[in-house]
Tab-separated table of C-alpha atoms in Angstrom:
chain	number	residue	atom	x	y	z
G	698	MET	CA	-30.091	-19.941	17.719
G	699	LYS	CA	-30.437	-16.520	19.862
G	700	MET	CA	-33.234	-15.099	18.413
G	701	LYS	CA	-32.068	-11.279	17.538
G	702	ASP	CA	-34.805	-9.320	18.826
G	703	CYS	CA	-35.571	-5.860	18.728
G	704	LEU	CA	-37.075	-3.128	20.655
G	705	LEU	CA	-40.551	-2.988	21.294
G	706	VAL	CA	-42.565	-0.112	19.797
G	707	ASN	CA	-43.853	2.595	21.120
G	708	ALA	CA	-47.032	2.154	20.379
G	709	GLY	CA	-48.345	6.148	20.911
G	710	TYR	CA	-46.368	7.194	17.607
G	711	ALA	CA	-47.787	5.213	15.489
G	712	GLY	CA	-50.822	7.339	14.249
G	713	LYS	CA	-48.053	10.381	13.748
G	714	LEU	CA	-46.538	7.377	11.951
G	715	PHE	CA	-49.102	6.916	9.543
G	716	LEU	CA	-50.284	10.653	9.219
G	717	PHE	CA	-46.642	12.095	8.490
G	718	LEU	CA	-46.687	9.443	6.234
G	719	PHE	CA	-50.144	9.718	4.373
G	720	VAL	CA	-49.151	13.776	4.083
G	721	TYR	CA	-45.794	12.551	2.435
G	722	PHE	CA	-48.183	10.198	0.245
G	723	ILE	CA	-49.503	13.192	-1.173
G	724	LEU	CA	-47.041	15.552	-1.158
G	725	ALA	CA	-43.836	13.893	-2.290
G	726	VAL	CA	-45.089	10.784	-4.131
G	727	PRO	CA	-48.253	11.962	-6.258
G	728	SER	CA	-47.912	8.615	-8.503
G	729	GLY	CA	-48.816	6.076	-6.637
G	730	ALA	CA	-45.495	4.137	-4.674
G	731	LYS	CA	-45.759	4.572	-0.842
G	732	VAL	CA	-42.839	5.202	0.853
G	733	TYR	CA	-43.077	3.692	4.294
G	734	ILE	CA	-40.169	5.367	5.429
G	735	ASP	CA	-38.423	8.732	4.912
G	736	ILE	CA	-35.229	8.928	5.745
G	737	THR	CA	-34.320	12.309	4.710
G	738	SER	CA	-36.792	13.708	7.277
G	739	PRO	CA	-36.127	15.641	10.501
G	740	ALA	CA	-39.711	13.829	11.633
G	741	PHE	CA	-38.321	10.707	10.866
G	742	LYS	CA	-38.704	6.993	13.809
G	743	LYS	CA	-38.484	3.674	12.443
G	744	LEU	CA	-40.734	1.604	11.125
G	745	PRO	CA	-42.352	-0.997	12.897
G	746	VAL	CA	-42.458	-4.702	11.151
G	747	ALA	CA	-43.334	-8.132	12.039
G	748	ILE	CA	-42.197	-10.708	10.703
G	749	PHE	CA	-42.290	-14.410	11.290
G	750	ASP	CA	-40.144	-17.629	11.500
G	751	LEU	CA	-41.506	-18.664	8.189
G	752	GLN	CA	-42.935	-22.466	8.466
G	753	GLY	CA	-40.789	-25.537	8.068
G	754	GLU	CA	-37.512	-27.126	8.528
G	755	ASP	CA	-34.862	-24.296	8.189
G	756	GLY	CA	-37.653	-21.372	8.196
G	757	GLU	CA	-36.127	-19.329	11.531
G	758	GLU	CA	-32.708	-19.692	10.210
G	759	ILE	CA	-34.187	-17.475	6.716
G	760	SER	CA	-35.913	-15.329	9.410
G	761	GLY	CA	-33.372	-14.776	11.783
G	762	ILE	CA	-30.861	-13.769	8.650
G	763	ILE	CA	-33.897	-11.140	7.318
G	764	ARG	CA	-33.793	-9.693	10.778
G	765	GLU	CA	-30.051	-8.871	11.475
G	766	ASP	CA	-30.338	-6.774	7.753
G	767	LEU	CA	-32.885	-5.365	8.783
G	768	ASP	CA	-32.474	-4.542	11.829
G	769	PHE	CA	-28.838	-2.744	10.615
G	770	THR	CA	-30.187	-0.279	9.178
G	771	GLY	CA	-31.066	1.182	11.689
G	772	LEU	CA	-34.869	2.076	9.471
G	773	PHE	CA	-37.063	-0.934	11.170
G	774	ASP	CA	-38.044	-2.269	14.570
G	775	CYS	CA	-38.396	-5.444	14.574
G	776	VAL	CA	-41.640	-5.854	16.928
G	777	ASP	CA	-40.642	-8.810	19.309
G	778	ARG	CA	-42.741	-12.185	18.406
G	779	ALA	CA	-44.242	-11.924	22.243
G	780	SER	CA	-46.322	-8.669	21.088
G	781	TYR	CA	-48.385	-10.600	18.292
G	782	ILE	CA	-51.923	-11.450	18.326
G	783	GLU	CA	-51.967	-13.518	14.972
G	784	SER	CA	-50.218	-16.948	14.847
G	785	ALA	CA	-48.082	-18.061	12.252
G	786	SER	CA	-50.243	-20.441	10.422
G	787	GLU	CA	-53.445	-18.132	10.713
G	788	PRO	CA	-54.212	-15.824	7.556
G	789	PHE	CA	-53.770	-12.555	8.070
G	790	ASN	CA	-55.683	-10.560	9.247
G	791	PRO	CA	-54.916	-6.599	9.461
G	792	LYS	CA	-56.797	-5.571	12.272
G	793	ASN	CA	-54.585	-7.786	14.665
G	794	TRP	CA	-51.717	-5.486	13.293
G	795	THR	CA	-52.576	-1.752	13.420
G	796	PRO	CA	-53.576	-1.605	16.685
G	797	LEU	CA	-50.192	-2.575	17.474
G	798	GLY	CA	-49.072	0.221	14.663
G	799	ILE	CA	-46.979	-1.865	12.791
G	800	GLU	CA	-46.835	-1.697	9.249
G	801	ALA	CA	-45.703	-4.147	7.724
G	802	VAL	CA	-46.192	-8.481	8.772
G	803	VAL	CA	-44.167	-10.908	6.298
G	804	LYS	CA	-45.005	-14.549	6.759
G	805	GLY	CA	-44.213	-17.472	4.669
G	806	THR	CA	-42.710	-21.148	4.213
G	807	VAL	CA	-40.037	-23.374	3.471
G	808	GLN	CA	-40.009	-26.601	1.789
G	809	GLY	CA	-36.998	-28.528	2.289
G	810	GLY	CA	-35.256	-30.985	-0.069
G	811	LYS	CA	-32.591	-30.698	-1.797
G	812	ASP	CA	-33.499	-27.439	-2.434
G	813	LEU	CA	-35.011	-25.118	-0.622
G	814	ARG	CA	-38.433	-23.485	-2.014
G	815	VAL	CA	-39.673	-20.622	0.022
G	816	THR	CA	-42.994	-18.832	-0.810
G	817	ILE	CA	-43.097	-14.692	1.558
G	818	THR	CA	-45.784	-12.185	1.584
G	819	LEU	CA	-45.383	-8.836	2.945
G	820	PHE	CA	-48.832	-7.591	3.424
G	821	ASP	CA	-49.171	-3.999	4.524
G	822	PRO	CA	-52.542	-3.981	7.753
G	823	PHE	CA	-53.411	-0.380	7.125
G	824	GLU	CA	-54.415	-0.893	3.429
G	825	ALA	CA	-55.371	-4.204	4.006
G	826	ARG	CA	-53.326	-5.128	1.543
G	827	GLU	CA	-50.774	-7.179	0.206
G	828	ILE	CA	-47.331	-5.484	-1.315
G	829	LEU	CA	-45.173	-8.382	-1.943
G	830	LYS	CA	-45.573	-11.816	-3.013
G	831	LYS	CA	-42.530	-14.470	-4.319
G	832	GLN	CA	-41.055	-17.356	-4.572
G	833	TYR	CA	-37.543	-18.813	-4.080
G	834	LYS	CA	-35.594	-21.939	-4.581
G	835	ALA	CA	-32.453	-22.958	-4.351
G	836	GLU	CA	-29.270	-25.025	-3.174
G	837	LYS	CA	-29.582	-25.361	0.644
G	838	GLY	CA	-26.098	-24.322	0.552
G	839	LEU	CA	-27.121	-20.884	-0.415
G	840	ILE	CA	-29.629	-20.291	2.457
G	841	ARG	CA	-28.444	-16.782	3.419
G	842	ALA	CA	-27.899	-15.707	0.310
G	843	MET	CA	-30.878	-16.587	-0.581
G	844	SER	CA	-31.848	-14.661	2.929
G	845	HIS	CA	-30.242	-12.032	2.359
G	846	SER	CA	-32.358	-11.543	-1.220
G	847	ILE	CA	-35.196	-11.442	0.631
G	848	ALA	CA	-34.542	-9.303	2.877
G	849	ASN	CA	-33.268	-7.289	-0.836
G	850	ASP	CA	-36.562	-7.109	-1.839
G	851	ILE	CA	-38.348	-6.459	1.477
G	852	TYR	CA	-36.167	-3.339	1.682
G	853	ALA	CA	-36.999	-2.309	-2.119
G	854	ALA	CA	-40.402	-3.058	-1.575
G	855	LEU	CA	-40.771	-0.598	0.763
G	856	LEU	CA	-37.603	2.540	0.904
G	857	LYS	CA	-38.623	1.675	-3.848
G	858	LYS	CA	-34.383	1.574	-2.927
G	859	PRO	CA	-31.823	-1.453	-3.860
G	860	GLY	CA	-31.054	-3.133	-0.745
G	861	ILE	CA	-27.748	-3.663	-0.116
G	862	PHE	CA	-28.106	-7.263	1.530
G	863	ARG	CA	-26.191	-9.377	-1.004
G	864	THR	CA	-22.926	-7.212	-1.089
G	865	ARG	CA	-20.212	-8.979	-1.163
G	866	ILE	CA	-16.413	-7.370	0.277
G	867	ALA	CA	-13.305	-7.895	-1.174
G	868	PHE	CA	-10.192	-7.415	0.800
G	869	VAL	CA	-6.976	-8.119	1.949
G	870	ALA	CA	-5.636	-9.901	5.374
G	871	GLU	CA	-2.519	-11.060	6.307
G	872	ARG	CA	-1.841	-14.034	7.431
G	873	GLU	CA	0.932	-15.935	8.844
G	874	GLY	CA	3.240	-12.985	7.003
G	875	ALA	CA	1.888	-13.908	3.720
G	876	LYS	CA	-1.477	-11.284	1.826
G	877	GLY	CA	-4.055	-12.691	0.618
G	878	ILE	CA	-7.392	-11.366	-1.012
G	879	TYR	CA	-10.780	-12.483	0.653
G	880	ILE	CA	-13.983	-12.883	-0.073
G	881	MET	CA	-16.878	-11.903	2.269
G	882	ASP	CA	-20.572	-11.735	2.793
G	883	TRP	CA	-20.653	-7.855	3.816
G	884	ASP	CA	-22.405	-9.246	7.784
G	885	GLY	CA	-19.075	-11.158	7.730
G	886	HIS	CA	-20.232	-14.982	6.754
G	887	GLY	CA	-19.014	-16.807	4.253
G	888	ILE	CA	-14.821	-15.609	4.717
G	889	LYS	CA	-13.654	-17.372	0.861
G	890	LYS	CA	-9.438	-16.987	0.158
G	891	PHE	CA	-8.127	-16.444	-2.697
G	892	GLY	CA	-4.878	-18.066	-3.741
G	893	LEU	CA	-3.070	-16.076	-5.657
G	894	LYS	CA	0.823	-16.353	-6.737
G	895	GLY	CA	2.607	-14.016	-5.085
G	896	THR	CA	2.403	-12.232	-1.030
G	897	LEU	CA	2.227	-8.887	-1.164
G	898	VAL	CA	-1.268	-8.367	-2.811
G	899	LEU	CA	-2.828	-5.364	-2.438
G	900	THR	CA	-5.404	-2.652	-3.476
G	901	PRO	CA	-8.514	-4.800	-5.158
G	902	HIS	CA	-11.705	-3.147	-6.867
G	903	TRP	CA	-14.763	-5.046	-8.407
G	904	SER	CA	-16.514	-4.246	-11.913
G	905	PRO	CA	-19.318	-3.090	-11.406
G	906	ASP	CA	-21.113	-5.743	-12.672
G	907	GLY	CA	-19.359	-8.274	-9.552
G	908	THR	CA	-17.898	-10.340	-11.513
G	909	LYS	CA	-14.015	-9.145	-11.535
G	910	ILE	CA	-12.307	-7.873	-9.038
G	911	ILE	CA	-8.465	-6.367	-9.879
G	912	TYR	CA	-5.477	-5.452	-7.533
G	913	SER	CA	-2.155	-4.438	-7.626
G	914	SER	CA	0.604	-7.527	-6.846
G	915	GLU	CA	4.480	-7.111	-6.457
G	916	ARG	CA	5.819	-10.699	-7.972
G	917	GLY	CA	9.313	-10.500	-9.597
G	918	ARG	CA	10.157	-7.369	-8.719
G	919	HIS	CA	7.698	-5.539	-10.134
G	920	TRP	CA	3.857	-3.434	-9.216
G	921	SER	CA	1.447	-4.534	-12.169
G	922	ILE	CA	-2.197	-4.837	-12.438
G	923	TYR	CA	-4.003	-8.156	-11.780
G	924	MET	CA	-7.689	-9.502	-12.458
G	925	LEU	CA	-9.440	-12.756	-11.674
G	926	ASP	CA	-12.810	-12.871	-13.846
G	927	PHE	CA	-14.887	-15.150	-10.898
G	928	ILE	CA	-17.108	-16.829	-14.018
G	929	SER	CA	-13.629	-18.126	-15.479
G	930	MET	CA	-11.750	-18.979	-12.105
G	931	THR	CA	-8.177	-17.049	-14.167
G	932	GLU	CA	-6.198	-14.708	-13.201
G	933	LYS	CA	-4.308	-12.424	-15.959
G	934	LYS	CA	-2.317	-9.417	-16.018
G	935	VAL	CA	-3.781	-6.406	-17.105
G	936	PHE	CA	-1.732	-4.059	-17.046
G	937	SER	CA	2.494	-3.587	-15.992
G	938	SER	CA	4.983	-1.095	-16.390
G	939	ARG	CA	7.561	0.238	-14.835
G	940	GLY	CA	7.465	2.127	-11.287
G	941	VAL	CA	3.971	0.871	-8.928
G	942	ASN	CA	1.128	-0.055	-10.808
G	943	MET	CA	-1.772	0.904	-8.512
G	944	ALA	CA	-5.507	-0.433	-8.805
G	945	GLY	CA	-7.987	1.970	-8.799
G	946	ASP	CA	-11.206	2.018	-9.296
G	947	PHE	CA	-13.480	0.698	-12.197
G	948	PHE	CA	-15.473	3.582	-14.032
G	949	PRO	CA	-18.980	2.115	-14.370
G	950	ASP	CA	-18.631	1.306	-18.657
G	951	GLY	CA	-16.643	-1.708	-17.031
G	952	ASP	CA	-13.710	-1.993	-19.562
G	953	SER	CA	-11.699	1.112	-17.794
G	954	PHE	CA	-10.065	1.551	-14.821
G	955	SER	CA	-8.368	3.844	-12.895
G	956	PHE	CA	-4.862	3.664	-11.553
G	957	SER	CA	-1.828	5.582	-10.104
G	958	SER	CA	1.907	4.796	-11.606
G	959	THR	CA	4.966	6.096	-10.877
G	960	ARG	CA	6.202	5.165	-14.652
G	961	GLU	CA	7.065	8.412	-15.371
G	962	GLY	CA	8.040	9.638	-11.914
G	963	THR	CA	6.243	10.957	-9.098
G	964	SER	CA	3.007	8.874	-8.957
G	965	ASP	CA	0.521	9.854	-11.480
G	966	LEU	CA	-3.327	9.266	-12.276
G	967	TYR	CA	-4.101	7.276	-15.171
G	968	VAL	CA	-7.071	4.879	-16.644
G	969	PHE	CA	-6.628	2.467	-18.879
G	970	ALA	CA	-9.214	0.720	-21.266
G	971	ILE	CA	-8.590	-3.057	-21.691
G	972	ASP	CA	-10.404	-4.376	-24.342
G	973	LYS	CA	-9.148	-1.326	-26.353
G	974	LYS	CA	-5.449	-1.686	-24.133
G	975	ARG	CA	-6.039	2.177	-24.103
G	976	LEU	CA	-4.040	3.921	-21.633
G	977	LYS	CA	-4.390	8.211	-21.054
G	978	ARG	CA	-3.036	9.907	-18.217
G	979	LEU	CA	-4.919	12.128	-16.020
G	980	THR	CA	-2.411	13.585	-13.600
G	981	SER	CA	1.458	15.778	-14.272
G	982	SER	CA	1.954	17.332	-11.386
G	983	TYR	CA	5.148	16.695	-8.955
G	984	GLY	CA	3.016	15.717	-6.057
G	985	ILE	CA	2.049	12.054	-5.810
G	986	GLU	CA	-1.243	11.032	-6.611
G	987	VAL	CA	-2.819	8.154	-5.780
G	988	THR	CA	-6.194	6.306	-5.154
G	989	PRO	CA	-8.301	7.422	-7.129
G	990	ALA	CA	-12.053	6.623	-6.165
G	991	VAL	CA	-14.706	7.012	-9.023
G	992	SER	CA	-17.767	8.690	-8.886
G	993	PRO	CA	-21.183	6.242	-9.284
G	994	ASP	CA	-22.259	8.053	-12.601
G	995	GLY	CA	-17.991	7.970	-13.567
G	996	LYS	CA	-18.678	12.612	-13.969
G	997	HIS	CA	-16.441	12.448	-10.892
G	998	ILE	CA	-12.839	11.517	-9.551
G	999	ALA	CA	-11.813	11.652	-6.236
G	1000	LEU	CA	-8.228	11.086	-5.479
G	1001	VAL	CA	-5.497	12.156	-2.368
G	1002	SER	CA	-2.769	14.710	-3.421
G	1003	ASP	CA	0.065	16.365	-2.138
G	1004	ARG	CA	1.044	18.753	-4.125
G	1005	GLY	CA	-0.350	20.917	-1.368
G	1006	GLY	CA	2.522	19.834	0.390
G	1007	SER	CA	0.357	17.523	2.588
G	1008	PRO	CA	-1.674	14.486	1.236
G	1009	GLN	CA	-5.503	16.255	1.036
G	1010	ILE	CA	-8.628	14.895	-1.602
G	1011	TYR	CA	-9.009	16.625	-4.582
G	1012	ILE	CA	-11.931	15.888	-7.374
G	1013	MET	CA	-11.646	16.058	-10.486
G	1014	ARG	CA	-13.500	15.848	-14.102
G	1015	PRO	CA	-12.438	11.268	-15.477
G	1016	ASN	CA	-10.370	13.527	-18.388
G	1017	GLY	CA	-8.358	15.274	-15.571
G	1018	ARG	CA	-9.678	18.767	-15.766
G	1019	ASP	CA	-10.777	20.932	-13.502
G	1020	ILE	CA	-9.443	19.471	-10.669
G	1021	ARG	CA	-9.370	21.191	-6.897
G	1022	ARG	CA	-9.114	20.435	-3.104
G	1023	VAL	CA	-12.456	19.340	-1.168
G	1024	THR	CA	-9.849	18.817	2.311
G	1025	PHE	CA	-9.275	21.738	4.593
G	1026	GLU	CA	-8.943	20.135	7.575
G	1027	GLY	CA	-5.909	18.316	9.338
G	1028	ASN	CA	-2.356	18.122	7.740
G	1029	TYR	CA	-3.336	13.733	6.458
G	1030	ASN	CA	-6.855	12.996	4.426
G	1031	THR	CA	-6.945	9.726	2.473
G	1032	SER	CA	-8.456	7.328	1.307
G	1033	PRO	CA	-11.224	9.163	-0.401
G	1034	SER	CA	-14.464	6.640	-1.035
G	1035	TRP	CA	-18.065	7.737	-2.408
G	1036	ALA	CA	-21.576	7.230	-1.165
G	1037	SER	CA	-23.730	4.721	-3.509
G	1038	GLY	CA	-25.588	8.093	-3.975
G	1039	GLY	CA	-22.604	9.946	-5.191
G	1040	ASP	CA	-23.967	12.685	-3.169
G	1041	MET	CA	-21.447	12.464	-0.693
G	1042	LEU	CA	-16.565	11.088	-0.566
G	1043	VAL	CA	-16.155	8.992	3.322
G	1044	PHE	CA	-12.312	8.955	3.952
Z	417	MET	CA	2.002	-40.110	-57.869
Z	418	ILE	CA	3.023	-39.124	-55.007
Z	419	ILE	CA	4.384	-35.958	-54.078
Z	420	GLU	CA	7.036	-36.072	-51.262
Z	421	GLN	CA	6.508	-32.948	-49.083
Z	422	LYS	CA	9.244	-31.752	-46.844
Z	423	VAL	CA	8.345	-29.577	-44.119
Z	424	GLU	CA	11.036	-27.158	-42.838
Z	425	VAL	CA	11.653	-27.468	-39.062
Z	426	ILE	CA	13.313	-24.317	-37.662
Z	427	GLU	CA	13.631	-24.153	-34.163
Z	428	SER	CA	13.768	-21.769	-31.452
Z	429	LYS	CA	14.133	-21.070	-27.941
Z	430	ASP	CA	12.811	-17.980	-25.647
Z	431	LEU	CA	16.888	-17.120	-24.177
Z	432	GLU	CA	16.045	-15.470	-20.416
Z	433	PRO	CA	17.409	-12.666	-20.422
Z	434	THR	CA	19.869	-12.188	-18.061
Z	435	LYS	CA	19.081	-12.777	-14.236
Z	436	TYR	CA	20.506	-11.166	-11.352
Z	437	VAL	CA	20.047	-12.498	-7.976
Z	438	GLU	CA	21.257	-10.643	-4.182
Z	439	THR	CA	24.031	-10.862	-3.337
Z	440	LYS	CA	26.277	-9.818	0.002
Z	441	VAL	CA	29.981	-8.778	-0.889
Z	442	ALA	CA	29.165	-5.828	0.697
Z	443	THR	CA	26.248	-4.063	2.455
Z	444	PHE	CA	25.211	-0.630	3.238
Z	445	LYS	CA	23.397	0.682	5.830
Z	446	ASP	CA	19.738	1.591	5.336
Z	447	VAL	CA	19.463	5.410	3.927
Z	448	LEU	CA	16.595	7.093	6.974
Z	449	PHE	CA	14.598	9.987	6.050
Z	450	ASP	CA	11.344	11.900	7.963
Z	451	PHE	CA	7.751	11.251	8.279
Z	452	ASP	CA	6.059	12.036	4.595
Z	453	ARG	CA	9.271	13.522	3.285
Z	454	TYR	CA	11.734	11.943	0.756
Z	455	THR	CA	14.842	14.718	0.673
Z	456	ILE	CA	18.457	13.148	1.555
Z	457	LYS	CA	19.602	14.259	5.019
Z	458	GLU	CA	23.254	15.205	5.998
Z	459	ASP	CA	23.829	12.252	8.094
Z	460	ASN	CA	23.152	10.014	5.540
Z	461	LYS	CA	25.790	11.092	2.732
Z	462	PRO	CA	29.112	9.803	3.363
Z	463	VAL	CA	27.148	6.590	2.825
Z	464	LEU	CA	25.631	6.563	-0.214
Z	465	ARG	CA	29.507	8.156	-1.481
Z	466	ALA	CA	31.187	4.878	0.017
Z	467	ALA	CA	28.143	3.215	-1.954
Z	468	SER	CA	28.652	5.207	-5.675
Z	469	SER	CA	32.338	4.586	-4.868
Z	470	TRP	CA	32.438	1.233	-4.906
Z	471	LEU	CA	29.584	0.832	-7.308
Z	472	MET	CA	31.337	2.397	-10.273
Z	473	GLU	CA	35.287	-0.275	-8.896
Z	474	ASN	CA	32.791	-3.041	-9.309
Z	475	PRO	CA	31.211	-3.028	-13.233
Z	476	ASP	CA	29.829	-6.542	-12.470
Z	477	VAL	CA	26.862	-5.766	-10.406
Z	478	LYS	CA	23.775	-3.654	-10.072
Z	479	LEU	CA	22.033	-2.066	-6.943
Z	480	LEU	CA	18.184	-2.786	-5.925
Z	481	ILE	CA	17.895	0.726	-3.862
Z	482	GLU	CA	13.878	-0.305	-2.505
Z	483	GLY	CA	11.986	2.252	-0.825
Z	484	HIS	CA	10.198	1.602	2.228
Z	485	CYS	CA	7.610	3.811	4.609
Z	486	ASP	CA	6.271	3.724	8.215
Z	487	ASP	CA	2.950	3.101	8.910
Z	488	ARG	CA	0.925	5.913	8.730
Z	489	GLY	CA	-0.639	6.604	5.996
Z	490	THR	CA	-2.886	4.796	3.248
Z	491	ASN	CA	-1.002	1.686	1.317
Z	492	GLU	CA	-0.830	3.246	-1.554
Z	493	TYR	CA	0.532	6.191	-0.665
Z	494	ASN	CA	3.071	5.209	1.163
Z	495	LEU	CA	4.538	3.141	-1.698
Z	496	ALA	CA	4.065	6.062	-3.846
Z	497	LEU	CA	6.402	7.411	-1.325
Z	498	GLY	CA	8.967	4.454	-0.802
Z	499	ASP	CA	8.915	5.521	-4.943
Z	500	ARG	CA	9.794	8.697	-4.248
Z	501	ARG	CA	12.404	8.123	-1.670
Z	502	ALA	CA	13.791	5.474	-3.949
Z	503	LYS	CA	14.391	7.651	-6.561
Z	504	ALA	CA	15.499	9.897	-4.887
Z	505	VAL	CA	18.365	7.581	-3.320
Z	506	ARG	CA	18.879	6.633	-6.939
Z	507	ASP	CA	19.189	10.493	-8.229
Z	508	TYR	CA	21.708	11.112	-5.505
Z	509	LEU	CA	23.608	8.490	-6.585
Z	510	VAL	CA	24.127	9.250	-9.920
Z	511	SER	CA	24.530	12.820	-9.781
Z	512	LEU	CA	28.002	11.011	-7.527
Z	513	GLY	CA	29.055	9.204	-11.203
Z	514	VAL	CA	26.822	6.197	-11.031
Z	515	PRO	CA	25.579	5.308	-14.093
Z	516	SER	CA	21.783	4.766	-14.181
Z	517	SER	CA	21.355	1.641	-15.634
Z	518	LYS	CA	23.379	-0.016	-12.978
Z	519	ILE	CA	20.521	1.072	-10.564
Z	520	ASN	CA	17.216	-0.391	-10.308
Z	521	ILE	CA	14.296	0.838	-7.874
Z	522	LEU	CA	10.766	-1.084	-6.220
Z	523	SER	CA	9.047	0.258	-4.055
Z	524	TYR	CA	8.133	-1.720	-0.335
Z	525	GLY	CA	6.132	1.330	0.909
Z	526	GLU	CA	5.056	0.594	4.235
Z	527	GLU	CA	4.970	-4.113	3.154
Z	528	LYS	CA	7.599	-5.015	4.418
Z	529	PRO	CA	9.063	-3.112	7.704
Z	530	ILE	CA	11.984	-4.388	9.743
Z	531	CYS	CA	11.008	-2.964	12.720
Z	532	MET	CA	6.668	-3.971	13.711
Z	533	GLU	CA	6.124	-1.612	17.009
Z	534	LYS	CA	4.122	1.331	17.176
Z	535	THR	CA	7.559	3.461	18.847
Z	536	VAL	CA	8.506	6.311	17.034
Z	537	ASP	CA	12.398	4.935	17.254
Z	538	CYS	CA	10.985	2.083	14.959
Z	539	ARG	CA	8.950	4.020	12.835
Z	540	ALA	CA	12.001	6.601	12.338
Z	541	ARG	CA	14.466	2.552	10.959
Z	542	ASN	CA	11.032	2.113	9.087
Z	543	ARG	CA	11.390	4.748	6.763
Z	544	ARG	CA	14.080	4.398	5.173
Z	545	ALA	CA	15.920	2.841	1.348
Z	546	HIS	CA	17.461	-0.438	1.920
Z	547	PHE	CA	20.652	-0.912	-0.353
Z	548	VAL	CA	20.233	-4.640	-2.287
Z	549	ILE	CA	23.957	-5.917	-4.037
Z	550	LEU	CA	22.603	-8.171	-6.982
Z	551	SER	CA	24.938	-9.611	-9.889
Z	552	LYS	CA	24.791	-12.488	-12.318
Z	553	GLY	CA	23.524	-15.376	-11.709
Z	554	GLU	CA	23.998	-18.530	-12.606
């Protein structure tokens, strides 16, 4: 396997970085948790880290995945292994790392067999202590998922925020004229197709716990909303009416979801509670309203409406009140989606 | 003593709703639309008048109006737009006297283009309402 090595760090800024982090620690985190990277700071610099190949079979592959994950975020510099003074088998010694300005070191072992058993330790050379020590066990086939979990734990230990490396993406792809729903890991690995009936399948949306997706499909000249449950691997129709029914985001409660429907004329937005089978209409304008995107806290819905003459992004409350337009440039703005912090929209 | 119990059996079966299938007894030209619009243009009105007279003379058929769009914009927006186009054509036919019960509509948005190139001409052909004549199946 080709190693993906990251940039060699310029050791000159290491002292400044440390000073900066120290100040941040005093000012902003009196609770005691050290924050290694503050991405909102104008003085932000990548955090130099050393990630050893884990010792044992598959160790190189696991470490490679961890490095790729961390590297993708643009927040870390995985320091070239040629510059390591310490070897993998030697005990961790902070003095081998502080002169290089390396802020975190990962070492560990793998035991092969039917299951993979991994032990990792994350060290902080400047505080000369272990920040994270953890064991993992998984079937060999889950090596990528396990490596992503380790990367998540390292990320969380250093940033005090959850990582995204176990994220899976549902998408629609067309092959040989038939559209289908596929799922893959966030990094494009492990693409899996779900054999759903019908050739027209659109708009997959995850339930908040990641165990289900809802989507729209045209079957027998009707556009209905279906739900695929990954635990039971069953599909059921959850909403059907005349007109075009297009699945939107789930609400954080995991039971109700937003969608657009042309059942009462032009496309409007609705909420449907699956268990209670309760339908609520949110908009009733003369224009088209589509693609409801529910904010992470469930307190806002972003949508596309052409009530102003062209498709633009609007925001409203989940009951349909307080609707206001948020895009004014260009005459075709669509596909709103919330950042996980709920403070930004992409479209 | 043995009491004989009679079980009454009530037989029932679900009857299929009347099925309509596509037929080619007549064809009508597609109605074309401007980008992001659903108004019926003057040059399409003769086709619609011909279609309405034919429909009223043929009581056993139904008309399916499919609404289609070009590939610009999101799939969801285009499904809503295709629905609007199909409804605009339906409303026009109803205004000419066709009973609304004879008309079904279905939007395909941008999902079923008839022309795959990204040219002005090709996109214009995809922004259409397409007619399918349905008759009672066996």
